[in-house]
Amino acid sequence: NRAFSRSRRGRDATEAFANAIAQYARAVESAPLRADLWMGRGGMLINLAFHQQEHGDSGEAALAEAEGDLGRALERNPGFTSAWYHRGVARTLRAREIEARGESAAALFGEAVGDFEQVVKANPKHPDAGNWLQGARTRATSPLRPRWEALLVIGDAHADVGRWSAARSRYEEALRLLAEAGPAVAAGRDAAALDRWVRATHYSLACILAWACEGRDGSEHEARPVSPAESADLRGPAKEHLRTALAMGGADLAQVA
């Protein structure tokens, strides 16, 4: 796929994604009853959202459009497990972005719960749906979390699949908000607890920048190479974040370092 190829090379693949999505649009126009085509375009829109997040956009519009396409796939084939799963993913990702703006997304998390429950019902051994279901269910029934915490969750999700540049932007924004937040602002947490969040975020930044120095950015299907010059530029910030985390205390980090 040309879109993924450009993304792997670190180039702006927005136009290539748009062309791929337009091809699906023409396909569903000619065969509107084919659930697989609606599913295909919905999946491509989710990948577009990931690409946009790599370049500083929330990807919310693409995720919302993906929800619509996946819903149309399910209207045509209610037993389409993959469409239930991907709609749950799209809704969860969009809900996280809403929380990161400081707004409640409990209702949207609740809708994602319904999607993942359908997946688990059809396939109790699905490799990922159970974890997504647990996370969405927790957020659907929990109080709104602070913006910095929502950003850390998104950063962790990007870090888990190797998207270090997207993770870095979320971690850095979380650090900025943590610096502004007093203990009373941060959901009633005491100063020591807030310090632990700051320390952990510095350490997370050190880790993802160190991973980036190994030469790859992005999940497996969309990874782009990191140039030697870029890698060299990242080593300094990685060490600085690690020094900051260690200076804030903790033999556990010293052992890892």
PDB file of C-alpha atoms in Angstrom:
ATOM      1  CA  ASN A   1       0.000   0.000   0.000  1.00  0.00           C
ATOM      2  CA  ARG A   2       1.463   3.342  -1.063  1.00  0.00           C
ATOM      3  CA  ALA A   3       0.169   5.091   2.063  1.00  0.00           C
ATOM      4  CA  PHE A   4       1.996   2.687   4.379  1.00  0.00           C
ATOM      5  CA  SER A   5       5.127   2.871   2.222  1.00  0.00           C
ATOM      6  CA  ARG A   6       5.290   6.661   2.513  1.00  0.00           C
ATOM      7  CA  SER A   7       4.585   6.481   6.230  1.00  0.00           C
ATOM      8  CA  ARG A   8       7.445   4.023   6.715  1.00  0.00           C
ATOM      9  CA  ARG A   9       9.811   6.486   5.043  1.00  0.00           C
ATOM     10  CA  GLY A  10       8.718   9.246   7.413  1.00  0.00           C
ATOM     11  CA  ARG A  11       6.985  11.183   4.640  1.00  0.00           C
ATOM     12  CA  ASP A  12       3.540  12.721   4.775  1.00  0.00           C
ATOM     13  CA  ALA A  13       1.231   9.971   3.585  1.00  0.00           C
ATOM     14  CA  THR A  14      -2.000  11.966   4.020  1.00  0.00           C
ATOM     15  CA  GLU A  15      -2.622  12.212   0.273  1.00  0.00           C
ATOM     16  CA  ALA A  16      -1.864   8.527  -0.258  1.00  0.00           C
ATOM     17  CA  PHE A  17      -4.276   7.570   2.521  1.00  0.00           C
ATOM     18  CA  ALA A  18      -6.890   9.882   0.997  1.00  0.00           C
ATOM     19  CA  ASN A  19      -6.477   8.171  -2.377  1.00  0.00           C
ATOM     20  CA  ALA A  20      -6.827   4.712  -0.808  1.00  0.00           C
ATOM     21  CA  ILE A  21      -9.943   5.813   1.081  1.00  0.00           C
ATOM     22  CA  ALA A  22     -11.364   7.311  -2.115  1.00  0.00           C
ATOM     23  CA  GLN A  23     -10.849   3.982  -3.881  1.00  0.00           C
ATOM     24  CA  TYR A  24     -12.874   2.273  -1.166  1.00  0.00           C
ATOM     25  CA  ALA A  25     -15.521   4.985  -1.527  1.00  0.00           C
ATOM     26  CA  ARG A  26     -15.881   4.201  -5.223  1.00  0.00           C
ATOM     27  CA  ALA A  27     -16.017   0.495  -4.413  1.00  0.00           C
ATOM     28  CA  VAL A  28     -18.797   0.853  -1.837  1.00  0.00           C
ATOM     29  CA  GLU A  29     -20.703   3.110  -4.202  1.00  0.00           C
ATOM     30  CA  SER A  30     -20.719   0.361  -6.817  1.00  0.00           C
ATOM     31  CA  ALA A  31     -21.360  -2.445  -4.305  1.00  0.00           C
ATOM     32  CA  PRO A  32     -23.009  -0.833  -1.255  1.00  0.00           C
ATOM     33  CA  LEU A  33     -24.207  -4.135   0.209  1.00  0.00           C
ATOM     34  CA  ARG A  34     -20.694  -5.563   0.618  1.00  0.00           C
ATOM     35  CA  ALA A  35     -19.819  -5.400   4.293  1.00  0.00           C
ATOM     36  CA  ASP A  36     -16.154  -6.190   3.610  1.00  0.00           C
ATOM     37  CA  LEU A  37     -15.725  -2.981   1.601  1.00  0.00           C
ATOM     38  CA  TRP A  38     -17.199  -0.832   4.370  1.00  0.00           C
ATOM     39  CA  MET A  39     -14.931  -2.678   6.802  1.00  0.00           C
ATOM     40  CA  GLY A  40     -11.930  -2.030   4.561  1.00  0.00           C
ATOM     41  CA  ARG A  41     -12.536   1.694   4.391  1.00  0.00           C
ATOM     42  CA  GLY A  42     -13.155   1.859   8.144  1.00  0.00           C
ATOM     43  CA  GLY A  43      -9.875   0.091   8.807  1.00  0.00           C
ATOM     44  CA  MET A  44      -8.035   2.420   6.449  1.00  0.00           C
ATOM     45  CA  LEU A  45      -9.495   5.437   8.266  1.00  0.00           C
ATOM     46  CA  ILE A  46      -8.197   4.080  11.582  1.00  0.00           C
ATOM     47  CA  ASN A  47      -4.736   3.750  10.033  1.00  0.00           C
ATOM     48  CA  LEU A  48      -5.049   7.313   8.738  1.00  0.00           C
ATOM     49  CA  ALA A  49      -5.794   8.424  12.300  1.00  0.00           C
ATOM     50  CA  PHE A  50      -2.634   6.706  13.534  1.00  0.00           C
ATOM     51  CA  HIS A  51      -0.630   8.463  10.816  1.00  0.00           C
ATOM     52  CA  GLN A  52      -2.166  11.818  11.731  1.00  0.00           C
ATOM     53  CA  GLN A  53      -1.289  11.271  15.387  1.00  0.00           C
ATOM     54  CA  GLU A  54       2.327  10.717  14.339  1.00  0.00           C
ATOM     55  CA  HIS A  55       2.200  14.221  12.852  1.00  0.00           C
ATOM     56  CA  GLY A  56       0.516  16.079  15.717  1.00  0.00           C
ATOM     57  CA  ASP A  57      -3.166  15.668  14.845  1.00  0.00           C
ATOM     58  CA  SER A  58      -5.612  13.888  17.152  1.00  0.00           C
ATOM     59  CA  GLY A  59      -7.113  11.877  14.306  1.00  0.00           C
ATOM     60  CA  GLU A  60     -10.589  12.321  15.806  1.00  0.00           C
ATOM     61  CA  ALA A  61     -12.332  13.140  12.532  1.00  0.00           C
ATOM     62  CA  ALA A  62     -10.930  10.049  10.824  1.00  0.00           C
ATOM     63  CA  LEU A  63     -11.897   7.887  13.813  1.00  0.00           C
ATOM     64  CA  ALA A  64     -15.454   9.249  13.804  1.00  0.00           C
ATOM     65  CA  GLU A  65     -15.743   8.510  10.078  1.00  0.00           C
ATOM     66  CA  ALA A  66     -14.350   5.022  10.670  1.00  0.00           C
ATOM     67  CA  GLU A  67     -17.090   4.404  13.250  1.00  0.00           C
ATOM     68  CA  GLY A  68     -19.706   5.266  10.632  1.00  0.00           C
ATOM     69  CA  ASP A  69     -18.228   2.962   7.997  1.00  0.00           C
ATOM     70  CA  LEU A  70     -17.877   0.076  10.445  1.00  0.00           C
ATOM     71  CA  GLY A  71     -21.451   0.621  11.552  1.00  0.00           C
ATOM     72  CA  ARG A  72     -22.564   0.285   7.915  1.00  0.00           C
ATOM     73  CA  ALA A  73     -20.561  -2.941   7.658  1.00  0.00           C
ATOM     74  CA  LEU A  74     -22.437  -4.273  10.689  1.00  0.00           C
ATOM     75  CA  GLU A  75     -25.805  -3.234   9.257  1.00  0.00           C
ATOM     76  CA  ARG A  76     -25.033  -5.444   6.295  1.00  0.00           C
ATOM     77  CA  ASN A  77     -23.481  -8.277   8.307  1.00  0.00           C
ATOM     78  CA  PRO A  78     -24.283  -8.234  12.051  1.00  0.00           C
ATOM     79  CA  GLY A  79     -22.042 -11.262  12.537  1.00  0.00           C
ATOM     80  CA  PHE A  80     -18.943  -9.485  11.208  1.00  0.00           C
ATOM     81  CA  THR A  81     -16.719  -9.888  14.293  1.00  0.00           C
ATOM     82  CA  SER A  82     -13.826  -7.921  12.862  1.00  0.00           C
ATOM     83  CA  ALA A  83     -16.101  -4.919  12.277  1.00  0.00           C
ATOM     84  CA  TRP A  84     -17.339  -5.052  15.885  1.00  0.00           C
ATOM     85  CA  TYR A  85     -13.735  -5.165  17.074  1.00  0.00           C
ATOM     86  CA  HIS A  86     -12.467  -2.324  14.914  1.00  0.00           C
ATOM     87  CA  ARG A  87     -15.438  -0.110  15.760  1.00  0.00           C
ATOM     88  CA  GLY A  88     -14.690  -0.684  19.441  1.00  0.00           C
ATOM     89  CA  VAL A  89     -11.076   0.304  18.822  1.00  0.00           C
ATOM     90  CA  ALA A  90     -12.085   3.440  16.902  1.00  0.00           C
ATOM     91  CA  ARG A  91     -14.504   4.477  19.645  1.00  0.00           C
ATOM     92  CA  THR A  92     -11.962   3.854  22.402  1.00  0.00           C
ATOM     93  CA  LEU A  93      -9.248   5.827  20.626  1.00  0.00           C
ATOM     94  CA  ARG A  94     -11.614   8.729  19.989  1.00  0.00           C
ATOM     95  CA  ALA A  95     -12.844   8.649  23.593  1.00  0.00           C
ATOM     96  CA  ARG A  96      -9.255   8.895  24.838  1.00  0.00           C
ATOM     97  CA  GLU A  97      -8.702  11.987  22.719  1.00  0.00           C
ATOM     98  CA  ILE A  98     -11.879  13.559  24.124  1.00  0.00           C
ATOM     99  CA  GLU A  99     -10.664  12.895  27.667  1.00  0.00           C
ATOM    100  CA  ALA A 100      -7.304  14.429  26.789  1.00  0.00           C
ATOM    101  CA  ARG A 101      -9.201  17.671  26.073  1.00  0.00           C
ATOM    102  CA  GLY A 102     -10.672  17.540  29.570  1.00  0.00           C
ATOM    103  CA  GLU A 103     -14.147  16.420  28.486  1.00  0.00           C
ATOM    104  CA  SER A 104     -16.110  13.363  29.613  1.00  0.00           C
ATOM    105  CA  ALA A 105     -16.244  10.461  27.161  1.00  0.00           C
ATOM    106  CA  ALA A 106     -18.017   7.962  29.406  1.00  0.00           C
ATOM    107  CA  ALA A 107     -20.873   7.445  26.936  1.00  0.00           C
ATOM    108  CA  LEU A 108     -18.514   6.726  24.052  1.00  0.00           C
ATOM    109  CA  PHE A 109     -16.480   4.324  26.191  1.00  0.00           C
ATOM    110  CA  GLY A 110     -19.781   2.640  27.009  1.00  0.00           C
ATOM    111  CA  GLU A 111     -20.542   2.186  23.315  1.00  0.00           C
ATOM    112  CA  ALA A 112     -17.082   0.645  22.854  1.00  0.00           C
ATOM    113  CA  VAL A 113     -17.873  -1.778  25.685  1.00  0.00           C
ATOM    114  CA  GLY A 114     -20.897  -2.975  23.710  1.00  0.00           C
ATOM    115  CA  ASP A 115     -18.748  -3.562  20.628  1.00  0.00           C
ATOM    116  CA  PHE A 116     -16.092  -5.546  22.471  1.00  0.00           C
ATOM    117  CA  GLU A 117     -18.732  -7.597  24.280  1.00  0.00           C
ATOM    118  CA  GLN A 118     -19.999  -8.710  20.874  1.00  0.00           C
ATOM    119  CA  VAL A 119     -16.476  -9.774  19.914  1.00  0.00           C
ATOM    120  CA  VAL A 120     -15.877 -11.717  23.129  1.00  0.00           C
ATOM    121  CA  LYS A 121     -19.289 -13.355  22.831  1.00  0.00           C
ATOM    122  CA  ALA A 122     -18.492 -14.556  19.309  1.00  0.00           C
ATOM    123  CA  ASN A 123     -14.873 -15.422  20.036  1.00  0.00           C
ATOM    124  CA  PRO A 124     -13.979 -15.802  23.736  1.00  0.00           C
ATOM    125  CA  LYS A 125     -10.360 -16.503  22.741  1.00  0.00           C
ATOM    126  CA  HIS A 126      -9.903 -13.311  20.723  1.00  0.00           C
ATOM    127  CA  PRO A 127      -6.303 -12.233  21.451  1.00  0.00           C
ATOM    128  CA  ASP A 128      -7.000  -8.547  22.122  1.00  0.00           C
ATOM    129  CA  ALA A 129     -10.701  -7.880  22.667  1.00  0.00           C
ATOM    130  CA  GLY A 130     -10.670  -8.828  26.358  1.00  0.00           C
ATOM    131  CA  ASN A 131      -8.050  -6.228  27.242  1.00  0.00           C
ATOM    132  CA  TRP A 132      -9.787  -3.538  25.207  1.00  0.00           C
ATOM    133  CA  LEU A 133     -13.093  -4.460  26.863  1.00  0.00           C
ATOM    134  CA  GLN A 134     -11.648  -4.192  30.355  1.00  0.00           C
ATOM    135  CA  GLY A 135     -10.111  -0.796  29.652  1.00  0.00           C
ATOM    136  CA  ALA A 136     -13.244   0.645  28.056  1.00  0.00           C
ATOM    137  CA  ARG A 137     -15.463  -0.708  30.834  1.00  0.00           C
ATOM    138  CA  THR A 138     -13.272   0.907  33.492  1.00  0.00           C
ATOM    139  CA  ARG A 139     -13.382   4.297  31.787  1.00  0.00           C
ATOM    140  CA  ALA A 140     -17.133   4.107  31.157  1.00  0.00           C
ATOM    141  CA  THR A 141     -17.818   3.833  34.888  1.00  0.00           C
ATOM    142  CA  SER A 142     -15.031   5.987  36.344  1.00  0.00           C
ATOM    143  CA  PRO A 143     -14.837   9.720  37.117  1.00  0.00           C
ATOM    144  CA  LEU A 144     -13.228  11.970  34.537  1.00  0.00           C
ATOM    145  CA  ARG A 145      -9.477  11.777  34.963  1.00  0.00           C
ATOM    146  CA  PRO A 146      -7.107  14.764  34.790  1.00  0.00           C
ATOM    147  CA  ARG A 147      -5.962  15.767  31.315  1.00  0.00           C
ATOM    148  CA  TRP A 148      -2.354  14.881  32.067  1.00  0.00           C
ATOM    149  CA  GLU A 149      -3.360  11.357  33.052  1.00  0.00           C
ATOM    150  CA  ALA A 150      -5.414  10.937  29.874  1.00  0.00           C
ATOM    151  CA  LEU A 151      -2.421  12.092  27.837  1.00  0.00           C
ATOM    152  CA  LEU A 152      -0.169   9.591  29.591  1.00  0.00           C
ATOM    153  CA  VAL A 153      -2.570   6.778  28.720  1.00  0.00           C
ATOM    154  CA  ILE A 154      -2.457   7.779  25.045  1.00  0.00           C
ATOM    155  CA  GLY A 155       1.325   8.113  25.205  1.00  0.00           C
ATOM    156  CA  ASP A 156       1.637   4.643  26.717  1.00  0.00           C
ATOM    157  CA  ALA A 157      -0.560   3.183  23.968  1.00  0.00           C
ATOM    158  CA  HIS A 158       1.691   4.677  21.288  1.00  0.00           C
ATOM    159  CA  ALA A 159       4.831   3.559  23.120  1.00  0.00           C
ATOM    160  CA  ASP A 160       3.526  -0.007  23.393  1.00  0.00           C
ATOM    161  CA  VAL A 161       3.556  -0.359  19.599  1.00  0.00           C
ATOM    162  CA  GLY A 162       6.741   1.617  18.965  1.00  0.00           C
ATOM    163  CA  ARG A 163       5.338   4.973  17.831  1.00  0.00           C
ATOM    164  CA  TRP A 164       7.893   6.957  19.809  1.00  0.00           C
ATOM    165  CA  SER A 165       7.337  10.347  18.148  1.00  0.00           C
ATOM    166  CA  ALA A 166       3.585  10.239  18.872  1.00  0.00           C
ATOM    167  CA  ALA A 167       4.283   9.010  22.413  1.00  0.00           C
ATOM    168  CA  ARG A 168       6.848  11.750  22.951  1.00  0.00           C
ATOM    169  CA  SER A 169       4.437  14.562  22.092  1.00  0.00           C
ATOM    170  CA  ARG A 170       1.821  13.222  24.527  1.00  0.00           C
ATOM    171  CA  TYR A 171       4.322  12.666  27.341  1.00  0.00           C
ATOM    172  CA  GLU A 172       5.772  16.151  26.909  1.00  0.00           C
ATOM    173  CA  GLU A 173       2.326  17.739  26.992  1.00  0.00           C
ATOM    174  CA  ALA A 174       1.515  15.714  30.123  1.00  0.00           C
ATOM    175  CA  LEU A 175       4.699  16.989  31.779  1.00  0.00           C
ATOM    176  CA  ARG A 176       3.705  20.558  30.957  1.00  0.00           C
ATOM    177  CA  LEU A 177       0.294  20.060  32.571  1.00  0.00           C
ATOM    178  CA  LEU A 178       1.824  18.302  35.570  1.00  0.00           C
ATOM    179  CA  ALA A 179       4.130  21.271  36.101  1.00  0.00           C
ATOM    180  CA  GLU A 180       1.097  23.553  36.145  1.00  0.00           C
ATOM    181  CA  ALA A 181      -0.959  21.298  38.414  1.00  0.00           C
ATOM    182  CA  GLY A 182      -0.786  21.602  42.165  1.00  0.00           C
ATOM    183  CA  PRO A 183      -1.700  18.645  44.398  1.00  0.00           C
ATOM    184  CA  ALA A 184      -5.223  19.962  44.841  1.00  0.00           C
ATOM    185  CA  VAL A 185      -5.719  20.324  41.086  1.00  0.00           C
ATOM    186  CA  ALA A 186      -4.489  16.831  40.306  1.00  0.00           C
ATOM    187  CA  ALA A 187      -7.629  14.988  41.368  1.00  0.00           C
ATOM    188  CA  GLY A 188      -6.860  15.243  45.069  1.00  0.00           C
ATOM    189  CA  ARG A 189      -3.516  13.497  44.867  1.00  0.00           C
ATOM    190  CA  ASP A 190      -0.864  14.562  47.377  1.00  0.00           C
ATOM    191  CA  ALA A 191       2.433  16.143  46.402  1.00  0.00           C
ATOM    192  CA  ALA A 192       4.373  12.896  46.713  1.00  0.00           C
ATOM    193  CA  ALA A 193       1.980  11.090  44.391  1.00  0.00           C
ATOM    194  CA  LEU A 194       2.217  13.906  41.863  1.00  0.00           C
ATOM    195  CA  ASP A 195       6.011  13.705  42.006  1.00  0.00           C
ATOM    196  CA  ARG A 196       5.825   9.994  41.235  1.00  0.00           C
ATOM    197  CA  TRP A 197       3.801  10.733  38.100  1.00  0.00           C
ATOM    198  CA  VAL A 198       6.362  13.336  36.995  1.00  0.00           C
ATOM    199  CA  ARG A 199       9.228  10.959  37.695  1.00  0.00           C
ATOM    200  CA  ALA A 200       7.558   8.102  35.816  1.00  0.00           C
ATOM    201  CA  THR A 201       6.874  10.351  32.827  1.00  0.00           C
ATOM    202  CA  HIS A 202      10.502  11.469  32.617  1.00  0.00           C
ATOM    203  CA  TYR A 203      11.511   7.818  32.728  1.00  0.00           C
ATOM    204  CA  SER A 204       8.996   6.903  30.006  1.00  0.00           C
ATOM    205  CA  LEU A 205      10.403   9.661  27.813  1.00  0.00           C
ATOM    206  CA  ALA A 206      13.939   8.373  28.409  1.00  0.00           C
ATOM    207  CA  CYS A 207      12.838   4.882  27.375  1.00  0.00           C
ATOM    208  CA  ILE A 208      11.043   5.811  24.177  1.00  0.00           C
ATOM    209  CA  LEU A 209      13.864   8.115  23.051  1.00  0.00           C
ATOM    210  CA  ALA A 210      16.375   5.356  23.729  1.00  0.00           C
ATOM    211  CA  TRP A 211      14.254   2.958  21.666  1.00  0.00           C
ATOM    212  CA  ALA A 212      14.151   5.498  18.865  1.00  0.00           C
ATOM    213  CA  CYS A 213      17.952   5.582  18.858  1.00  0.00           C
ATOM    214  CA  GLU A 214      17.847   1.910  17.864  1.00  0.00           C
ATOM    215  CA  GLY A 215      16.588   3.012  14.475  1.00  0.00           C
ATOM    216  CA  ARG A 216      12.820   2.541  14.115  1.00  0.00           C
ATOM    217  CA  ASP A 217       9.674   4.599  14.638  1.00  0.00           C
ATOM    218  CA  GLY A 218       6.181   3.199  14.297  1.00  0.00           C
ATOM    219  CA  SER A 219       4.328  -0.061  14.676  1.00  0.00           C
ATOM    220  CA  GLU A 220       5.482  -3.063  12.686  1.00  0.00           C
ATOM    221  CA  HIS A 221       3.381  -2.440   9.569  1.00  0.00           C
ATOM    222  CA  GLU A 222       4.208   1.267   9.333  1.00  0.00           C
ATOM    223  CA  ALA A 223       7.674   1.574  10.856  1.00  0.00           C
ATOM    224  CA  ARG A 224       9.983   4.168   9.378  1.00  0.00           C
ATOM    225  CA  PRO A 225      13.777   4.196   9.735  1.00  0.00           C
ATOM    226  CA  VAL A 226      15.383   6.710  12.100  1.00  0.00           C
ATOM    227  CA  SER A 227      18.457   8.269  10.520  1.00  0.00           C
ATOM    228  CA  PRO A 228      21.831   8.223  12.311  1.00  0.00           C
ATOM    229  CA  ALA A 229      21.714  12.025  12.615  1.00  0.00           C
ATOM    230  CA  GLU A 230      18.233  11.923  14.125  1.00  0.00           C
ATOM    231  CA  SER A 231      19.318   9.165  16.476  1.00  0.00           C
ATOM    232  CA  ALA A 232      22.293  11.248  17.627  1.00  0.00           C
ATOM    233  CA  ASP A 233      20.001  14.210  18.315  1.00  0.00           C
ATOM    234  CA  LEU A 234      17.785  12.032  20.513  1.00  0.00           C
ATOM    235  CA  ARG A 235      20.494  10.658  22.787  1.00  0.00           C
ATOM    236  CA  GLY A 236      20.937  13.926  24.674  1.00  0.00           C
ATOM    237  CA  PRO A 237      17.245  14.341  25.591  1.00  0.00           C
ATOM    238  CA  ALA A 238      17.026  10.648  26.506  1.00  0.00           C
ATOM    239  CA  LYS A 239      19.897  10.967  28.961  1.00  0.00           C
ATOM    240  CA  GLU A 240      18.503  14.212  30.370  1.00  0.00           C
ATOM    241  CA  HIS A 241      15.107  12.681  31.086  1.00  0.00           C
ATOM    242  CA  LEU A 242      16.762   9.674  32.720  1.00  0.00           C
ATOM    243  CA  ARG A 243      18.965  11.926  34.888  1.00  0.00           C
ATOM    244  CA  THR A 244      15.892  13.884  35.956  1.00  0.00           C
ATOM    245  CA  ALA A 245      14.010  10.705  36.862  1.00  0.00           C
ATOM    246  CA  LEU A 246      16.976   9.398  38.871  1.00  0.00           C
ATOM    247  CA  ALA A 247      17.431  12.733  40.624  1.00  0.00           C
ATOM    248  CA  MET A 248      13.833  12.497  41.824  1.00  0.00           C
ATOM    249  CA  GLY A 249      14.786   9.304  43.682  1.00  0.00           C
ATOM    250  CA  GLY A 250      14.319   5.590  43.355  1.00  0.00           C
ATOM    251  CA  ALA A 251      16.766   2.740  43.387  1.00  0.00           C
ATOM    252  CA  ASP A 252      14.438   0.871  41.032  1.00  0.00           C
ATOM    253  CA  LEU A 253      15.224   3.248  38.173  1.00  0.00           C
ATOM    254  CA  ALA A 254      18.932   3.131  38.954  1.00  0.00           C
ATOM    255  CA  GLN A 255      18.864  -0.649  38.567  1.00  0.00           C
ATOM    256  CA  VAL A 256      17.084  -0.400  35.218  1.00  0.00           C
ATOM    257  CA  ALA A 257      19.473   2.303  34.008  1.00  0.00           C
TER     258      ALA A 257
END
